[in-house]
CSV table of C-alpha atoms and ligand atoms in Angstrom, one decimal:
chain,number,residue,atom,x,y,z
A,10,MET,CA,116.9,88.3,94.3
A,11,SER,CA,113.8,90.4,93.8
A,12,GLN,CA,110.8,89.2,95.7
A,13,LEU,CA,107.2,89.1,94.4
A,14,HIS,CA,104.6,90.1,97.0
A,15,VAL,CA,101.0,89.3,96.0
A,16,ILE,CA,98.8,91.4,98.3
A,17,ASN,CA,95.5,89.7,98.0
A,18,HIS,CA,93.6,91.0,101.0
A,19,PRO,CA,89.9,90.4,100.6
A,20,LEU,CA,89.2,94.2,100.5
A,21,ILE,CA,91.7,94.6,97.7
A,22,GLN,CA,90.3,91.7,95.7
A,23,HIS,CA,86.7,93.0,96.1
A,24,LYS,CA,87.7,96.5,95.0
A,25,LEU,CA,89.8,95.2,92.1
A,26,THR,CA,86.8,93.2,90.8
A,27,HIS,CA,84.8,96.4,90.6
A,28,MET,CA,87.7,98.2,88.8
A,29,ARG,CA,87.8,95.4,86.2
A,30,MET,CA,84.1,95.6,85.4
A,31,ILE,CA,83.5,97.2,82.0
A,32,GLY,CA,80.6,99.4,83.4
A,33,THR,CA,82.7,101.1,86.1
A,34,GLY,CA,83.2,104.7,85.1
A,35,PRO,CA,86.2,107.0,85.7
A,36,LYS,CA,84.9,108.4,89.0
A,37,ASP,CA,84.5,105.0,90.7
A,38,PHE,CA,87.6,103.7,88.9
A,39,ARG,CA,89.7,106.5,90.4
A,40,GLN,CA,88.2,106.1,93.8
A,41,LEU,CA,88.8,102.4,93.9
A,42,LEU,CA,92.4,102.7,92.7
A,43,ARG,CA,93.0,105.3,95.4
A,44,GLU,CA,91.6,103.0,98.1
A,45,ILE,CA,93.5,100.0,96.9
A,46,SER,CA,96.7,102.1,96.8
A,47,THR,CA,96.3,102.9,100.5
A,48,LEU,CA,95.8,99.3,101.4
A,49,MET,CA,98.8,98.2,99.3
A,50,GLY,CA,100.9,101.0,100.6
A,51,TYR,CA,100.4,99.6,104.1
A,52,GLU,CA,102.1,96.4,103.0
A,53,VAL,CA,104.8,98.1,100.9
A,54,THR,CA,105.9,100.1,104.0
A,55,ARG,CA,105.5,97.2,106.4
A,56,ASP,CA,109.3,96.8,107.1
A,57,LEU,CA,110.3,100.5,107.4
A,58,PRO,CA,112.9,100.8,110.0
A,59,LEU,CA,112.0,102.3,113.4
A,60,ASP,CA,113.9,104.3,116.0
A,61,ASP,CA,113.4,104.6,119.7
A,62,VAL,CA,112.4,107.9,121.1
A,63,GLU,CA,111.8,109.0,124.7
A,64,ILE,CA,108.3,110.5,125.2
A,65,GLU,CA,106.0,111.3,128.0
A,66,THR,CA,102.4,110.1,128.1
A,67,PRO,CA,99.9,111.7,130.5
A,68,MET,CA,100.8,108.8,132.8
A,69,GLN,CA,104.6,108.4,132.6
A,70,LYS,CA,107.7,108.5,130.5
A,71,MET,CA,108.3,105.7,128.0
A,72,THR,CA,110.4,104.6,125.1
A,73,ALA,CA,108.3,104.5,122.0
A,74,LYS,CA,108.9,103.9,118.2
A,75,VAL,CA,108.9,106.3,115.3
A,76,ILE,CA,109.8,105.7,111.7
A,77,SER,CA,113.5,106.3,111.4
A,78,GLY,CA,115.0,109.1,109.2
A,79,LYS,CA,114.4,107.1,106.0
A,80,LYS,CA,112.6,109.4,103.6
A,81,ILE,CA,110.2,108.2,100.9
A,82,ALA,CA,109.7,109.3,97.4
A,83,ILE,CA,106.6,108.1,95.4
A,84,VAL,CA,107.3,108.0,91.6
A,85,PRO,CA,104.2,107.4,89.4
A,86,ILE,CA,104.7,106.4,85.8
A,87,LEU,CA,102.5,108.8,83.8
A,88,ARG,CA,99.7,108.8,83.3
A,89,ALA,CA,98.1,105.9,85.0
A,90,GLY,CA,100.5,105.8,88.0
A,91,LEU,CA,99.1,109.2,89.0
A,92,GLY,CA,96.0,107.4,90.2
A,93,MET,CA,98.0,105.6,92.9
A,94,VAL,CA,99.8,108.6,94.5
A,95,ASP,CA,97.1,110.1,96.7
A,96,GLY,CA,96.3,106.7,98.3
A,97,ILE,CA,99.9,106.3,99.5
A,98,MET,CA,100.2,109.9,100.5
A,99,GLU,CA,97.4,109.3,103.0
A,100,LEU,CA,99.9,107.0,104.8
A,101,VAL,CA,103.0,109.1,104.3
A,102,PRO,CA,101.9,112.6,103.8
A,103,VAL,CA,105.5,114.0,103.9
A,104,ALA,CA,106.7,111.8,101.0
A,105,LYS,CA,108.0,113.7,98.0
A,106,VAL,CA,106.6,112.9,94.6
A,107,GLY,CA,108.6,112.5,91.4
A,108,HIS,CA,107.1,112.0,87.9
A,109,ILE,CA,108.3,109.8,85.1
A,110,GLY,CA,106.5,110.1,81.8
A,111,LEU,CA,106.5,107.1,79.5
A,112,TYR,CA,104.1,106.0,76.9
A,113,ARG,CA,104.0,102.7,75.0
A,114,ASP,CA,104.6,103.0,71.3
A,115,PRO,CA,101.4,101.4,69.8
A,116,GLU,CA,103.4,99.5,67.1
A,117,THR,CA,106.4,98.3,69.0
A,118,HIS,CA,104.8,98.3,72.5
A,119,LEU,CA,108.2,99.7,73.7
A,120,PRO,CA,108.2,102.6,76.2
A,121,VAL,CA,109.1,106.1,75.0
A,122,GLU,CA,110.3,108.6,77.6
A,123,TYR,CA,108.8,112.1,77.6
A,124,TYR,CA,109.2,113.5,81.1
A,125,CYS,CA,111.3,113.1,84.2
A,126,LYS,CA,111.2,115.4,87.3
A,127,LEU,CA,112.4,114.0,90.6
A,128,PRO,CA,113.1,115.4,94.1
A,129,PRO,CA,116.7,116.6,94.3
A,130,ASP,CA,117.6,114.2,97.1
A,131,VAL,CA,115.8,111.2,95.4
A,132,SER,CA,119.0,109.0,95.7
A,133,GLU,CA,118.8,109.2,99.5
A,134,ARG,CA,115.1,108.1,99.6
A,135,LEU,CA,113.2,104.8,99.5
A,136,VAL,CA,111.6,105.1,96.1
A,137,ILE,CA,108.2,103.5,95.5
A,138,VAL,CA,107.5,103.4,91.8
A,139,VAL,CA,103.8,103.1,91.1
A,140,ASP,CA,101.9,102.1,88.0
A,141,PRO,CA,98.6,100.1,87.9
A,142,MET,CA,99.6,97.9,84.9
A,143,LEU,CA,102.7,95.6,84.6
A,144,ALA,CA,102.3,94.2,81.1
A,145,THR,CA,105.5,93.6,79.1
A,146,GLY,CA,107.4,95.2,82.0
A,147,GLY,CA,109.1,97.5,79.6
A,148,SER,CA,107.8,100.8,81.2
A,149,ALA,CA,108.5,99.7,84.7
A,150,ALA,CA,112.0,98.4,83.9
A,151,ASP,CA,112.9,101.6,82.0
A,152,ALA,CA,111.6,103.8,84.8
A,153,ILE,CA,113.7,102.0,87.3
A,154,THR,CA,116.7,102.3,85.1
A,155,MET,CA,116.1,106.1,84.9
A,156,LEU,CA,116.0,106.2,88.7
A,157,LYS,CA,119.2,104.2,89.1
A,158,LYS,CA,121.0,106.5,86.6
A,159,ARG,CA,120.2,109.3,89.1
A,160,GLY,CA,121.7,107.3,92.0
A,161,CYS,CA,118.7,105.6,93.5
A,162,ASN,CA,119.5,102.2,95.1
A,163,ASN,CA,116.5,101.5,97.3
A,164,ILE,CA,113.5,101.0,94.9
A,165,ARG,CA,110.2,99.1,95.2
A,166,LEU,CA,107.7,98.7,92.5
A,167,MET,CA,104.0,98.7,93.3
A,168,CYS,CA,101.5,97.7,90.6
A,169,LEU,CA,97.8,96.6,90.6
A,170,VAL,CA,97.7,94.0,87.9
A,171,ALA,CA,100.6,92.1,86.4
A,172,VAL,CA,101.3,89.2,84.1
A,173,PRO,CA,104.2,86.7,84.6
A,174,GLU,CA,106.0,88.1,81.5
A,175,GLY,CA,106.2,91.6,83.0
A,176,ILE,CA,107.2,90.3,86.4
A,177,LYS,CA,110.0,88.3,84.8
A,178,LYS,CA,111.2,91.3,82.8
A,179,VAL,CA,111.5,93.5,85.9
A,180,GLN,CA,113.1,90.8,88.0
A,181,GLU,CA,115.7,90.0,85.4
A,182,THR,CA,116.5,93.6,84.7
A,183,HIS,CA,116.4,94.7,88.3
A,184,PRO,CA,117.0,91.8,90.7
A,185,ASP,CA,117.3,94.2,93.6
A,186,VAL,CA,113.8,95.6,93.3
A,187,ASP,CA,110.9,94.0,95.1
A,188,ILE,CA,107.6,93.9,93.3
A,189,TYR,CA,104.2,94.3,95.0
A,190,VAL,CA,101.0,93.4,93.0
A,191,ALA,CA,97.4,92.8,93.8
A,192,SER,CA,96.9,90.2,91.1
A,193,VAL,CA,98.9,88.1,88.7
A,194,ASP,CA,96.7,87.7,85.6
A,195,ASP,CA,96.9,85.2,82.8
A,196,ARG,CA,98.7,86.6,79.8
A,197,LEU,CA,99.1,89.4,77.3
A,198,ASN,CA,97.0,89.6,74.1
A,199,GLU,CA,98.5,90.4,70.6
A,200,ASN,CA,98.5,94.1,71.5
A,201,ALA,CA,100.3,93.5,74.8
A,202,TYR,CA,97.2,94.2,76.8
A,203,ILE,CA,96.7,92.2,80.0
A,204,LEU,CA,94.0,89.4,80.0
A,205,PRO,CA,91.6,89.4,81.7
A,206,GLY,CA,93.0,92.7,83.0
A,207,LEU,CA,91.0,95.8,83.2
A,208,GLY,CA,91.6,97.5,79.9
A,209,ASP,CA,93.6,100.7,79.4
A,210,ALA,CA,94.2,102.0,82.9
A,211,GLY,CA,95.1,105.6,81.8
A,212,ASP,CA,92.0,105.9,79.6
A,213,ARG,CA,89.7,104.5,82.3
A,214,LEU,CA,91.1,106.8,84.9
A,215,PHE,CA,90.9,110.0,82.9
A,216,GLY,CA,88.0,109.2,80.6
A,217,THR,CA,90.0,109.6,77.5
A,218,LYS,CA,88.3,106.8,75.6
B,312,PRP,C1,100.3,101.7,80.4
B,312,PRP,C2,100.5,101.5,81.9
B,312,PRP,C3,102.0,101.2,82.0
B,312,PRP,C4,102.3,100.6,80.7
B,312,PRP,C5,102.4,99.1,81.0
B,312,PRP,O1,100.7,103.0,80.1
B,312,PRP,O2,100.0,102.5,82.7
B,312,PRP,O3,102.7,102.4,82.2
B,312,PRP,O4,101.2,100.8,79.8
B,312,PRP,O5,102.8,98.4,79.9
B,312,PRP,P1,104.2,97.7,79.7
B,312,PRP,O6,104.5,96.9,81.0
B,312,PRP,O7,104.0,96.8,78.5
B,312,PRP,O8,105.3,98.7,79.5
B,312,PRP,P2,100.5,103.7,78.7
B,312,PRP,O9,101.7,103.5,77.9
B,312,PRP,O10,99.2,103.1,78.1
B,312,PRP,O11,100.4,105.2,79.0
B,312,PRP,P3,99.2,106.0,79.8
B,312,PRP,O12,99.3,105.6,81.2
B,312,PRP,O13,99.6,107.4,79.5
B,312,PRP,O14,97.9,105.7,79.2
B,313,URA,N1,98.5,99.2,79.8
B,313,URA,C1,97.2,99.2,80.2
B,313,URA,O1,96.7,100.3,80.5
B,313,URA,N2,96.5,98.1,80.2
B,313,URA,C2,97.1,96.9,79.8
B,313,URA,O2,96.4,95.9,79.9
B,313,URA,C3,98.4,96.9,79.4
B,313,URA,C4,99.1,98.0,79.4
């Protein structure tokens, strides 16, 4: 069964509070999202398998640990997921990046696919899907389905703010996918926006509203 990890380190809570504030502009919003993504990325990669290697320090030979051959792909859901990529790349600079384009239809709130470009060997990689907002869960669930259709079987979902409804949707659709969030907020409003939330993440990142 999919596990929910709420990563509520004080630094993350502090930065998230500033992201939520209505007066925070795109420059600071982007910077804070990037910083939180690095901090969350540390937890999402906590259990990566390690191999032993023989090395030599200036003092003597030793057996030391390196991350085993497991390769990582980061897959942002466009647009807002883009704001989380660089923060994780700080930790795993050799990760490949795929892109999945989905937007929510304003009437139905259902996700509509418009783009998908993934690394050719994505099915052999640990895939970290990133999107700041997990609202109805439709976008994340569809993105994960798209990845599974292309052979991925080792997927994690990393979001900033979620609501119980979105978490339930992903867990029911994809019980094999662990979910990492910084906050579980209260509920959705009539337009399927998260309350208290932080508004429209894509617009706040890119200054489009
Ligand atoms: C937002 C957000 C998620 C989606 C979450 O994207 O970034 O992708 O909504 O909602 P859901 O859980 O109900 O599917 P949006 O469709 O606004 O596109 P954008 O990132 O391009 O602004
Ligand atoms: N997408 C957003 O950007 N914000 C929400 O609150 C819900 C969906």
